[in-house]
Amino acid sequence: MEGLQPIYRRVAGIDVHRMLHVVTAVIENPNGTIEQTSREFGGFRRDCRALAAWLVELRVELVVMESTGVYWKGLYAHLERANINTWVVNAHFVKHVPGRKTDLNDSQWLAVLARFGMVHGSFVPPQDLRELRLLSRYRRKLSQMHASEINRLHKVLDDGGIKLGGVVSDINGVSAREMVAGLIEGVGIDQLLDMSRGALKLKRDDLQASLDGDLSARHLFVLKHLHAHINALEHELAELDAYILAAMKPYEWAHRLLQTIPGIDQIASALILIEIGDDMTRFGCADRLAAWAALCPGNDESAGKRKSGRTGKGNAIIRYILCECANAASKTKSTLAAKYKSLIIRKTHKKTIVAIAHKMIRLIYLMLTRKEAYHDPHVDYEAICAQKNAPRWIKQLKLIGKWPDKKTTIASDTVRS
């Protein structure tokens, strides 16, 4: 590239596939000549070791590879163990010219981008957190499966004429689960009603009507398997939670700090740390972290007009976790809940939750940077909103004749006296 000064003198680009790695090394000699060498390696462990040894022999300063599925992870681990500086870059920013798409061309293009510093590496957590991500994401899959099975249980009950879900607040609650187990075992309605607890005892007549259905043998067969599967999933989730919490000992200080934020409990704090780690210097600032988490408003402007502000793509896992935490925080007595109430007036629920999650990720960055716990500032957002918009509201009321003028006020005071 003419006019550009190279930043790195010894670089390599790797086009990663499942069973094939195409590597191009670009070496600039002291006399100014450039050597370009390309080689192909397989995807087995021995091949990855040979690739790393070859790059060490060439004394490569920087290696750049695309984040192709999960195939880059094994190779990255080998390069990391060989102490080779490796960047994993977003494929969206390194697209080659259409019509010249070959594995060799891709590796050469990556090497050129690396040599002139035209790309930047994505955030790759340390090995411990990378391995913990396997557990956290498996936990998410089990949690989704658990919710799906509860919904299926609900549908089967409705299909059999059992309207228990319309009376109880949680079909998976203690009382409801005992009643479902009793239905599967063929227990009588009177015994089922005795299983109710707390405020549910006051709904005895509605409960009796809801439990009066027509469950066939096939309904009971499906319910039995669903009930057993839900119990098994909950047991697996409890085991995963215990393992994840035990693995938080090296990050105990950060794990405790995050729990001071309303809406974040022990397991949510652990899942957040697994995704972002406890070292915020890698992100640089709160804005970059929010953008990486897909919680930052997007920019789409043309000819001076703002077309859209929808959030861009990013780490969907941390976005999902923080939106769940924002939902929980909106039901607390905190500043975050006050912020939710002030925004929900003019935004939809989903947009408001994303805004609260954006605020939470910025708080997390500041807390982990300063190593300080969260202290609720008790900001009255309703008063701020009223102070900001009151002049405009009064102006509109005067225009439509609904705001009392000074004469009317004086006359009304005279009548009262």
Tab-separated table of C-alpha atoms in Angstrom:
chain	number	residue	atom	x	y	z
A	1	MET	CA	0.000	0.000	0.000
A	2	GLU	CA	1.651	3.158	-1.218
A	3	GLY	CA	2.012	6.069	1.175
A	4	LEU	CA	1.553	3.991	4.312
A	5	GLN	CA	4.323	3.206	6.748
A	6	PRO	CA	4.312	-0.330	8.177
A	7	ILE	CA	3.858	-0.616	11.934
A	8	TYR	CA	4.910	-4.259	12.282
A	9	ARG	CA	7.857	-5.740	10.370
A	10	ARG	CA	7.153	-9.450	10.909
A	11	VAL	CA	3.488	-10.439	10.659
A	12	ALA	CA	1.307	-13.363	9.667
A	13	GLY	CA	-2.307	-13.775	8.562
A	14	ILE	CA	-4.238	-17.006	9.093
A	15	ASP	CA	-7.382	-18.022	7.231
A	16	VAL	CA	-9.025	-20.418	9.696
A	17	HIS	CA	-11.184	-23.407	8.790
A	18	ARG	CA	-12.198	-26.546	10.601
A	19	MET	CA	-9.576	-28.866	9.114
A	20	LEU	CA	-7.376	-26.383	7.239
A	21	HIS	CA	-5.338	-23.338	8.260
A	22	VAL	CA	-3.792	-21.248	5.459
A	23	VAL	CA	-0.962	-19.053	6.772
A	24	THR	CA	0.871	-16.214	5.032
A	25	ALA	CA	3.906	-14.683	6.721
A	26	VAL	CA	5.227	-11.301	5.581
A	27	ILE	CA	8.769	-10.564	6.788
A	28	GLU	CA	10.555	-7.254	6.207
A	29	ASN	CA	14.340	-7.713	6.246
A	30	PRO	CA	16.743	-5.068	7.608
A	31	ASN	CA	17.769	-4.132	4.046
A	32	GLY	CA	14.141	-3.267	3.198
A	33	THR	CA	13.323	-6.345	1.095
A	34	ILE	CA	10.085	-8.167	1.830
A	35	GLU	CA	9.678	-11.940	1.940
A	36	GLN	CA	6.220	-13.466	1.690
A	37	THR	CA	5.742	-17.156	2.478
A	38	SER	CA	2.505	-19.140	2.514
A	39	ARG	CA	1.924	-22.572	3.988
A	40	GLU	CA	-1.029	-24.833	4.756
A	41	PHE	CA	-1.564	-26.732	7.998
A	42	GLY	CA	-4.228	-29.211	9.079
A	43	GLY	CA	-6.644	-28.851	11.948
A	44	PHE	CA	-5.297	-31.543	14.292
A	45	ARG	CA	-3.356	-30.770	17.453
A	46	ARG	CA	-0.031	-31.782	15.930
A	47	ASP	CA	-0.665	-29.438	12.996
A	48	CYS	CA	-1.464	-26.514	15.304
A	49	ARG	CA	1.758	-27.155	17.240
A	50	ALA	CA	3.726	-27.232	13.995
A	51	LEU	CA	2.097	-23.963	12.886
A	52	ALA	CA	2.999	-22.259	16.175
A	53	ALA	CA	6.582	-23.589	15.990
A	54	TRP	CA	6.970	-22.247	12.431
A	55	LEU	CA	5.784	-18.770	13.491
A	56	VAL	CA	8.156	-18.805	16.474
A	57	GLU	CA	11.009	-19.744	14.114
A	58	LEU	CA	10.134	-16.768	11.899
A	59	ARG	CA	10.059	-14.494	14.989
A	60	VAL	CA	6.644	-13.136	14.028
A	61	GLU	CA	5.567	-10.045	16.013
A	62	LEU	CA	1.837	-10.209	15.308
A	63	VAL	CA	-0.622	-12.816	14.021
A	64	VAL	CA	-4.097	-11.877	12.766
A	65	MET	CA	-6.933	-14.356	12.218
A	66	GLU	CA	-10.676	-14.125	11.627
A	67	SER	CA	-13.173	-15.171	14.293
A	68	THR	CA	-14.573	-18.073	12.239
A	69	GLY	CA	-17.175	-19.863	14.362
A	70	VAL	CA	-15.410	-21.776	17.147
A	71	TYR	CA	-12.566	-23.013	14.915
A	72	TRP	CA	-10.200	-20.215	15.941
A	73	LYS	CA	-10.287	-21.153	19.633
A	74	GLY	CA	-8.085	-24.257	19.506
A	75	LEU	CA	-5.468	-22.561	17.321
A	76	TYR	CA	-5.546	-19.433	19.496
A	77	ALA	CA	-4.783	-21.548	22.579
A	78	HIS	CA	-1.680	-23.024	20.884
A	79	LEU	CA	-0.435	-19.590	19.804
A	80	GLU	CA	-1.101	-18.224	23.296
A	81	ARG	CA	0.975	-20.997	24.875
A	82	ALA	CA	3.801	-20.170	22.443
A	83	ASN	CA	3.692	-16.502	23.613
A	84	ILE	CA	2.805	-15.246	20.137
A	85	ASN	CA	0.918	-11.939	20.019
A	86	THR	CA	-2.366	-12.916	18.340
A	87	TRP	CA	-5.350	-10.812	17.355
A	88	VAL	CA	-8.763	-12.275	16.599
A	89	VAL	CA	-10.555	-9.766	14.356
A	90	ASN	CA	-14.166	-9.372	13.342
A	91	ALA	CA	-14.703	-10.807	9.861
A	92	HIS	CA	-17.013	-7.871	9.056
A	93	PHE	CA	-14.041	-5.453	9.077
A	94	VAL	CA	-11.630	-7.523	6.968
A	95	LYS	CA	-13.773	-8.431	3.967
A	96	HIS	CA	-11.748	-8.932	0.804
A	97	VAL	CA	-12.621	-7.545	-2.633
A	98	PRO	CA	-15.524	-9.605	-4.104
A	99	GLY	CA	-14.551	-11.957	-6.923
A	100	ARG	CA	-11.074	-12.686	-5.525
A	101	LYS	CA	-12.102	-14.965	-2.687
A	102	THR	CA	-9.599	-17.736	-2.067
A	103	ASP	CA	-8.058	-19.035	1.148
A	104	LEU	CA	-4.612	-17.874	0.062
A	105	ASN	CA	-5.822	-14.382	-0.848
A	106	ASP	CA	-7.622	-14.102	2.489
A	107	SER	CA	-4.492	-14.995	4.470
A	108	GLN	CA	-2.415	-12.531	2.422
A	109	TRP	CA	-4.945	-9.756	2.959
A	110	LEU	CA	-4.973	-10.400	6.727
A	111	ALA	CA	-1.177	-10.184	6.770
A	112	VAL	CA	-1.274	-6.853	4.895
A	113	LEU	CA	-3.858	-5.422	7.310
A	114	ALA	CA	-1.753	-6.568	10.265
A	115	ARG	CA	1.447	-5.078	8.831
A	116	PHE	CA	-0.039	-1.612	8.468
A	117	GLY	CA	-2.094	-1.725	11.693
A	118	MET	CA	-5.419	-1.358	9.866
A	119	VAL	CA	-7.327	-3.707	12.199
A	120	HIS	CA	-7.670	-4.085	15.941
A	121	GLY	CA	-8.081	-7.262	17.943
A	122	SER	CA	-11.348	-8.276	19.544
A	123	PHE	CA	-11.616	-8.870	23.277
A	124	VAL	CA	-10.533	-12.420	24.084
A	125	PRO	CA	-10.811	-13.254	27.804
A	126	PRO	CA	-8.121	-15.235	29.652
A	127	GLN	CA	-8.155	-19.019	29.438
A	128	ASP	CA	-9.925	-19.449	32.794
A	129	LEU	CA	-12.849	-17.262	31.723
A	130	ARG	CA	-12.947	-18.848	28.258
A	131	GLU	CA	-13.441	-22.238	29.872
A	132	LEU	CA	-16.050	-20.870	32.285
A	133	ARG	CA	-17.969	-19.524	29.295
A	134	LEU	CA	-18.621	-23.129	28.314
A	135	LEU	CA	-20.509	-23.589	31.575
A	136	SER	CA	-22.329	-20.260	31.547
A	137	ARG	CA	-23.610	-20.712	28.006
A	138	TYR	CA	-24.589	-24.315	28.648
A	139	ARG	CA	-26.482	-23.005	31.685
A	140	ARG	CA	-28.335	-20.527	29.481
A	141	LYS	CA	-29.360	-23.333	27.125
A	142	LEU	CA	-30.628	-25.436	30.048
A	143	SER	CA	-32.503	-22.423	31.447
A	144	GLN	CA	-34.245	-21.877	28.111
A	145	MET	CA	-35.105	-25.563	27.943
A	146	HIS	CA	-36.490	-25.395	31.484
A	147	ALA	CA	-38.763	-22.467	30.598
A	148	SER	CA	-39.891	-24.265	27.435
A	149	GLU	CA	-40.813	-27.405	29.383
A	150	ILE	CA	-42.837	-25.385	31.913
A	151	ASN	CA	-44.757	-23.773	29.029
A	152	ARG	CA	-45.387	-27.211	27.540
A	153	LEU	CA	-46.685	-28.453	30.919
A	154	HIS	CA	-49.023	-25.479	31.050
A	155	LYS	CA	-50.390	-26.270	27.563
A	156	VAL	CA	-50.963	-29.942	28.329
A	157	LEU	CA	-52.900	-29.024	31.487
A	158	ASP	CA	-55.088	-26.589	29.525
A	159	ASP	CA	-55.603	-29.216	26.833
A	160	GLY	CA	-56.948	-31.556	29.530
A	161	GLY	CA	-59.316	-28.942	30.966
A	162	ILE	CA	-57.155	-28.129	34.010
A	163	LYS	CA	-57.138	-24.318	34.347
A	164	LEU	CA	-54.685	-24.178	37.247
A	165	GLY	CA	-52.501	-21.628	35.421
A	166	GLY	CA	-55.378	-19.142	35.447
A	167	VAL	CA	-55.648	-19.183	39.248
A	168	VAL	CA	-52.080	-19.494	40.546
A	169	SER	CA	-49.507	-16.790	39.822
A	170	ASP	CA	-46.729	-19.302	39.058
A	171	ILE	CA	-47.444	-22.721	37.559
A	172	ASN	CA	-43.997	-23.797	38.764
A	173	GLY	CA	-44.542	-22.602	42.334
A	174	VAL	CA	-44.464	-24.921	45.357
A	175	SER	CA	-48.240	-25.346	45.689
A	176	ALA	CA	-48.864	-25.674	41.945
A	177	ARG	CA	-46.104	-28.280	41.532
A	178	GLU	CA	-47.500	-30.396	44.342
A	179	MET	CA	-50.952	-30.208	42.791
A	180	VAL	CA	-49.605	-31.239	39.376
A	181	ALA	CA	-47.770	-34.159	40.988
A	182	GLY	CA	-51.014	-35.096	42.741
A	183	LEU	CA	-52.928	-34.990	39.447
A	184	ILE	CA	-50.371	-37.343	37.900
A	185	GLU	CA	-50.714	-39.752	40.837
A	186	GLY	CA	-54.543	-39.610	40.713
A	187	VAL	CA	-55.097	-37.825	44.048
A	188	GLY	CA	-58.625	-36.562	44.762
A	189	ILE	CA	-59.611	-32.894	44.516
A	190	ASP	CA	-60.059	-32.474	48.275
A	191	GLN	CA	-56.483	-33.612	48.878
A	192	LEU	CA	-55.247	-31.352	46.096
A	193	LEU	CA	-56.951	-28.355	47.700
A	194	ASP	CA	-55.182	-29.077	50.990
A	195	MET	CA	-51.858	-28.562	49.196
A	196	SER	CA	-52.508	-24.828	48.772
A	197	ARG	CA	-50.399	-22.403	50.792
A	198	GLY	CA	-50.561	-18.760	51.815
A	199	ALA	CA	-52.959	-16.483	49.940
A	200	LEU	CA	-53.883	-19.382	47.659
A	201	LYS	CA	-56.014	-20.831	50.479
A	202	LEU	CA	-58.449	-17.925	50.010
A	203	LYS	CA	-59.106	-19.059	46.407
A	204	ARG	CA	-60.459	-22.488	47.360
A	205	ASP	CA	-63.564	-22.256	45.189
A	206	ASP	CA	-61.607	-21.102	42.115
A	207	LEU	CA	-58.981	-23.780	42.736
A	208	GLN	CA	-61.628	-26.468	42.932
A	209	ALA	CA	-63.125	-25.336	39.628
A	210	SER	CA	-59.701	-25.118	37.957
A	211	LEU	CA	-58.760	-28.655	39.001
A	212	ASP	CA	-61.988	-30.146	37.676
A	213	GLY	CA	-60.788	-31.291	34.258
A	214	ASP	CA	-60.731	-34.339	32.036
A	215	LEU	CA	-57.192	-35.683	31.874
A	216	SER	CA	-56.858	-38.789	29.729
A	217	ALA	CA	-54.226	-41.513	30.158
A	218	ARG	CA	-52.179	-39.884	27.393
A	219	HIS	CA	-52.338	-36.497	29.081
A	220	LEU	CA	-51.063	-38.106	32.281
A	221	PHE	CA	-48.295	-39.911	30.392
A	222	VAL	CA	-46.975	-36.646	28.918
A	223	LEU	CA	-47.385	-34.788	32.218
A	224	LYS	CA	-45.397	-37.453	34.039
A	225	HIS	CA	-42.459	-37.138	31.647
A	226	LEU	CA	-42.599	-33.323	31.637
A	227	HIS	CA	-42.653	-33.217	35.444
A	228	ALA	CA	-39.665	-35.561	35.658
A	229	HIS	CA	-37.740	-33.606	33.004
A	230	ILE	CA	-38.363	-30.285	34.788
A	231	ASN	CA	-37.053	-31.765	38.052
A	232	ALA	CA	-33.954	-33.133	36.270
A	233	LEU	CA	-33.253	-29.765	34.602
A	234	GLU	CA	-33.555	-27.940	37.924
A	235	HIS	CA	-31.121	-30.393	39.497
A	236	GLU	CA	-28.617	-29.798	36.662
A	237	LEU	CA	-29.035	-26.019	36.935
A	238	ALA	CA	-28.384	-26.177	40.687
A	239	GLU	CA	-25.184	-28.166	40.080
A	240	LEU	CA	-24.005	-25.699	37.436
A	241	ASP	CA	-24.755	-22.713	39.680
A	242	ALA	CA	-22.778	-24.250	42.548
A	243	TYR	CA	-19.797	-24.936	40.261
A	244	ILE	CA	-19.854	-21.433	38.755
A	245	LEU	CA	-20.071	-19.730	42.152
A	246	ALA	CA	-17.179	-21.841	43.450
A	247	ALA	CA	-15.112	-20.792	40.419
A	248	MET	CA	-15.557	-17.104	41.360
A	249	LYS	CA	-12.955	-17.232	44.169
A	250	PRO	CA	-10.195	-15.589	42.056
A	251	TYR	CA	-12.645	-12.775	41.239
A	252	GLU	CA	-14.279	-12.549	44.669
A	253	TRP	CA	-13.762	-8.798	45.076
A	254	ALA	CA	-15.462	-8.032	41.752
A	255	HIS	CA	-18.154	-10.655	42.370
A	256	ARG	CA	-19.161	-8.915	45.602
A	257	LEU	CA	-19.040	-5.433	44.099
A	258	LEU	CA	-21.491	-6.239	41.316
A	259	GLN	CA	-24.010	-7.654	43.780
A	260	THR	CA	-24.417	-4.175	45.295
A	261	ILE	CA	-26.223	-3.044	42.120
A	262	PRO	CA	-30.031	-3.484	42.362
A	263	GLY	CA	-31.239	-6.380	40.222
A	264	ILE	CA	-27.935	-8.304	40.212
A	265	ASP	CA	-27.746	-11.413	42.398
A	266	GLN	CA	-24.939	-13.928	42.953
A	267	ILE	CA	-25.373	-15.954	39.768
A	268	ALA	CA	-25.991	-12.871	37.575
A	269	SER	CA	-22.829	-11.260	38.951
A	270	ALA	CA	-20.841	-14.406	38.132
A	271	LEU	CA	-22.260	-14.623	34.597
A	272	ILE	CA	-21.396	-10.958	33.931
A	273	LEU	CA	-17.798	-11.419	35.110
A	274	ILE	CA	-17.414	-14.538	32.967
A	275	GLU	CA	-18.294	-12.464	29.899
A	276	ILE	CA	-16.366	-9.226	30.559
A	277	GLY	CA	-13.758	-10.194	33.175
A	278	ASP	CA	-12.575	-7.922	36.003
A	279	ASP	CA	-9.936	-5.941	34.057
A	280	MET	CA	-11.559	-2.946	32.388
A	281	THR	CA	-8.353	-1.589	30.842
A	282	ARG	CA	-8.954	-3.910	27.870
A	283	PHE	CA	-12.019	-1.876	26.877
A	284	GLY	CA	-10.553	1.558	27.518
A	285	CYS	CA	-13.758	3.381	28.411
A	286	ALA	CA	-17.376	2.783	29.362
A	287	ASP	CA	-18.578	3.778	25.878
A	288	ARG	CA	-16.581	1.002	24.207
A	289	LEU	CA	-17.786	-1.572	26.709
A	290	ALA	CA	-21.412	-0.536	26.120
A	291	ALA	CA	-20.923	-0.751	22.341
A	292	TRP	CA	-19.241	-4.172	22.661
A	293	ALA	CA	-22.207	-5.365	24.732
A	294	ALA	CA	-24.665	-4.206	22.009
A	295	LEU	CA	-26.295	-1.778	24.447
A	296	CYS	CA	-25.083	1.505	22.956
A	297	PRO	CA	-27.413	3.557	20.702
A	298	GLY	CA	-26.435	3.177	17.057
A	299	ASN	CA	-25.621	5.938	14.561
A	300	ASP	CA	-27.403	6.066	11.212
A	301	GLU	CA	-27.301	9.590	9.850
A	302	SER	CA	-27.371	10.861	6.283
A	303	ALA	CA	-27.751	14.385	4.865
A	304	GLY	CA	-28.099	15.767	8.377
A	305	LYS	CA	-31.041	13.507	9.217
A	306	ARG	CA	-30.911	10.833	11.896
A	307	LYS	CA	-32.573	7.744	10.445
A	308	SER	CA	-32.269	5.211	13.280
A	309	GLY	CA	-30.791	4.824	16.728
A	310	ARG	CA	-31.241	1.081	17.126
A	311	THR	CA	-28.444	-0.768	18.855
A	312	GLY	CA	-25.857	-2.543	16.730
A	313	LYS	CA	-24.486	-6.061	16.927
A	314	GLY	CA	-22.305	-7.182	19.793
A	315	ASN	CA	-22.052	-9.746	22.557
A	316	ALA	CA	-25.608	-11.092	22.698
A	317	ILE	CA	-24.935	-13.072	25.887
A	318	ILE	CA	-24.021	-10.109	28.103
A	319	ARG	CA	-26.876	-8.107	26.567
A	320	TYR	CA	-29.325	-10.881	27.493
A	321	ILE	CA	-28.000	-11.110	31.073
A	322	LEU	CA	-28.092	-7.350	31.657
A	323	CYS	CA	-31.605	-7.022	30.229
A	324	GLU	CA	-32.742	-9.681	32.730
A	325	CYS	CA	-31.029	-7.728	35.523
A	326	ALA	CA	-32.663	-4.500	34.290
A	327	ASN	CA	-36.069	-6.195	34.473
A	328	ALA	CA	-35.352	-7.163	38.075
A	329	ALA	CA	-34.020	-3.689	38.935
A	330	SER	CA	-37.176	-2.032	37.559
A	331	LYS	CA	-39.171	-3.717	40.350
A	332	THR	CA	-36.962	-2.456	43.195
A	333	LYS	CA	-37.018	0.803	45.145
A	334	SER	CA	-33.907	2.320	43.629
A	335	THR	CA	-32.736	5.029	41.272
A	336	LEU	CA	-32.707	2.490	38.438
A	337	ALA	CA	-36.391	1.812	39.067
A	338	ALA	CA	-37.078	5.562	39.120
A	339	LYS	CA	-35.262	5.879	35.797
A	340	TYR	CA	-37.425	3.095	34.391
A	341	LYS	CA	-40.618	4.888	35.487
A	342	SER	CA	-39.493	8.156	33.911
A	343	LEU	CA	-38.649	6.495	30.571
A	344	ILE	CA	-41.633	4.167	30.267
A	345	ILE	CA	-43.877	7.205	29.787
A	346	ARG	CA	-42.507	7.837	26.297
A	347	LYS	CA	-40.826	4.521	25.356
A	348	THR	CA	-41.910	0.922	25.036
A	349	HIS	CA	-41.026	-1.579	27.756
A	350	LYS	CA	-38.301	-3.261	25.688
A	351	LYS	CA	-36.608	0.010	24.739
A	352	THR	CA	-36.718	1.144	28.359
A	353	ILE	CA	-35.155	-2.118	29.553
A	354	VAL	CA	-32.316	-1.706	27.052
A	355	ALA	CA	-31.773	1.864	28.316
A	356	ILE	CA	-31.588	0.621	31.928
A	357	ALA	CA	-29.209	-2.177	30.873
A	358	HIS	CA	-27.041	0.461	29.157
A	359	LYS	CA	-26.919	2.431	32.397
A	360	MET	CA	-26.005	-0.726	34.331
A	361	ILE	CA	-23.088	-1.671	32.047
A	362	ARG	CA	-21.645	1.826	32.489
A	363	LEU	CA	-22.032	1.513	36.257
A	364	ILE	CA	-20.266	-1.855	36.154
A	365	TYR	CA	-17.339	-0.328	34.251
A	366	LEU	CA	-16.922	2.485	36.784
A	367	MET	CA	-17.237	0.158	39.783
A	368	LEU	CA	-14.667	-2.334	38.488
A	369	THR	CA	-12.308	0.494	37.514
A	370	ARG	CA	-12.545	2.332	40.836
A	371	LYS	CA	-13.118	-0.839	42.925
A	372	GLU	CA	-15.960	0.852	44.750
A	373	ALA	CA	-19.369	-0.544	45.712
A	374	TYR	CA	-22.585	0.932	44.306
A	375	HIS	CA	-24.207	3.671	46.391
A	376	ASP	CA	-27.705	4.641	45.293
A	377	PRO	CA	-27.789	8.421	44.637
A	378	HIS	CA	-31.628	8.489	45.045
A	379	VAL	CA	-32.174	10.719	42.026
A	380	ASP	CA	-35.787	11.903	41.601
A	381	TYR	CA	-36.189	11.526	37.844
A	382	GLU	CA	-39.869	12.473	38.006
A	383	ALA	CA	-39.001	15.888	39.466
A	384	ILE	CA	-36.252	16.380	36.873
A	385	CYS	CA	-38.682	15.483	34.092
A	386	ALA	CA	-41.325	17.882	35.445
A	387	GLN	CA	-38.817	20.718	35.829
A	388	LYS	CA	-37.559	20.202	32.298
A	389	ASN	CA	-40.964	19.933	30.607
A	390	ALA	CA	-43.190	22.138	32.810
A	391	PRO	CA	-42.751	25.337	30.688
A	392	ARG	CA	-43.705	23.441	27.554
A	393	TRP	CA	-46.715	21.827	29.262
A	394	ILE	CA	-47.963	25.212	30.585
A	395	LYS	CA	-47.542	26.763	27.133
A	396	GLN	CA	-49.633	24.002	25.548
A	397	LEU	CA	-52.340	24.299	28.241
A	398	LYS	CA	-52.561	28.046	27.611
A	399	LEU	CA	-52.917	27.472	23.874
A	400	ILE	CA	-55.886	25.169	24.341
A	401	GLY	CA	-57.421	27.367	27.081
A	402	LYS	CA	-57.037	24.924	29.957
A	403	TRP	CA	-54.546	26.958	32.011
A	404	PRO	CA	-56.177	29.534	34.363
A	405	ASP	CA	-55.000	33.101	33.798
A	406	LYS	CA	-54.335	35.624	36.579
A	407	LYS	CA	-57.818	37.264	36.468
A	408	THR	CA	-59.605	33.947	36.696
A	409	THR	CA	-57.471	32.972	39.676
A	410	ILE	CA	-58.248	36.255	41.505
A	411	ALA	CA	-61.995	35.910	40.808
A	412	SER	CA	-62.079	32.361	42.083
A	413	ASP	CA	-60.230	33.364	45.277
A	414	THR	CA	-62.814	36.177	45.861
A	415	VAL	CA	-65.720	33.740	45.494
A	416	ARG	CA	-64.130	31.311	47.982
A	417	SER	CA	-63.658	34.107	50.560
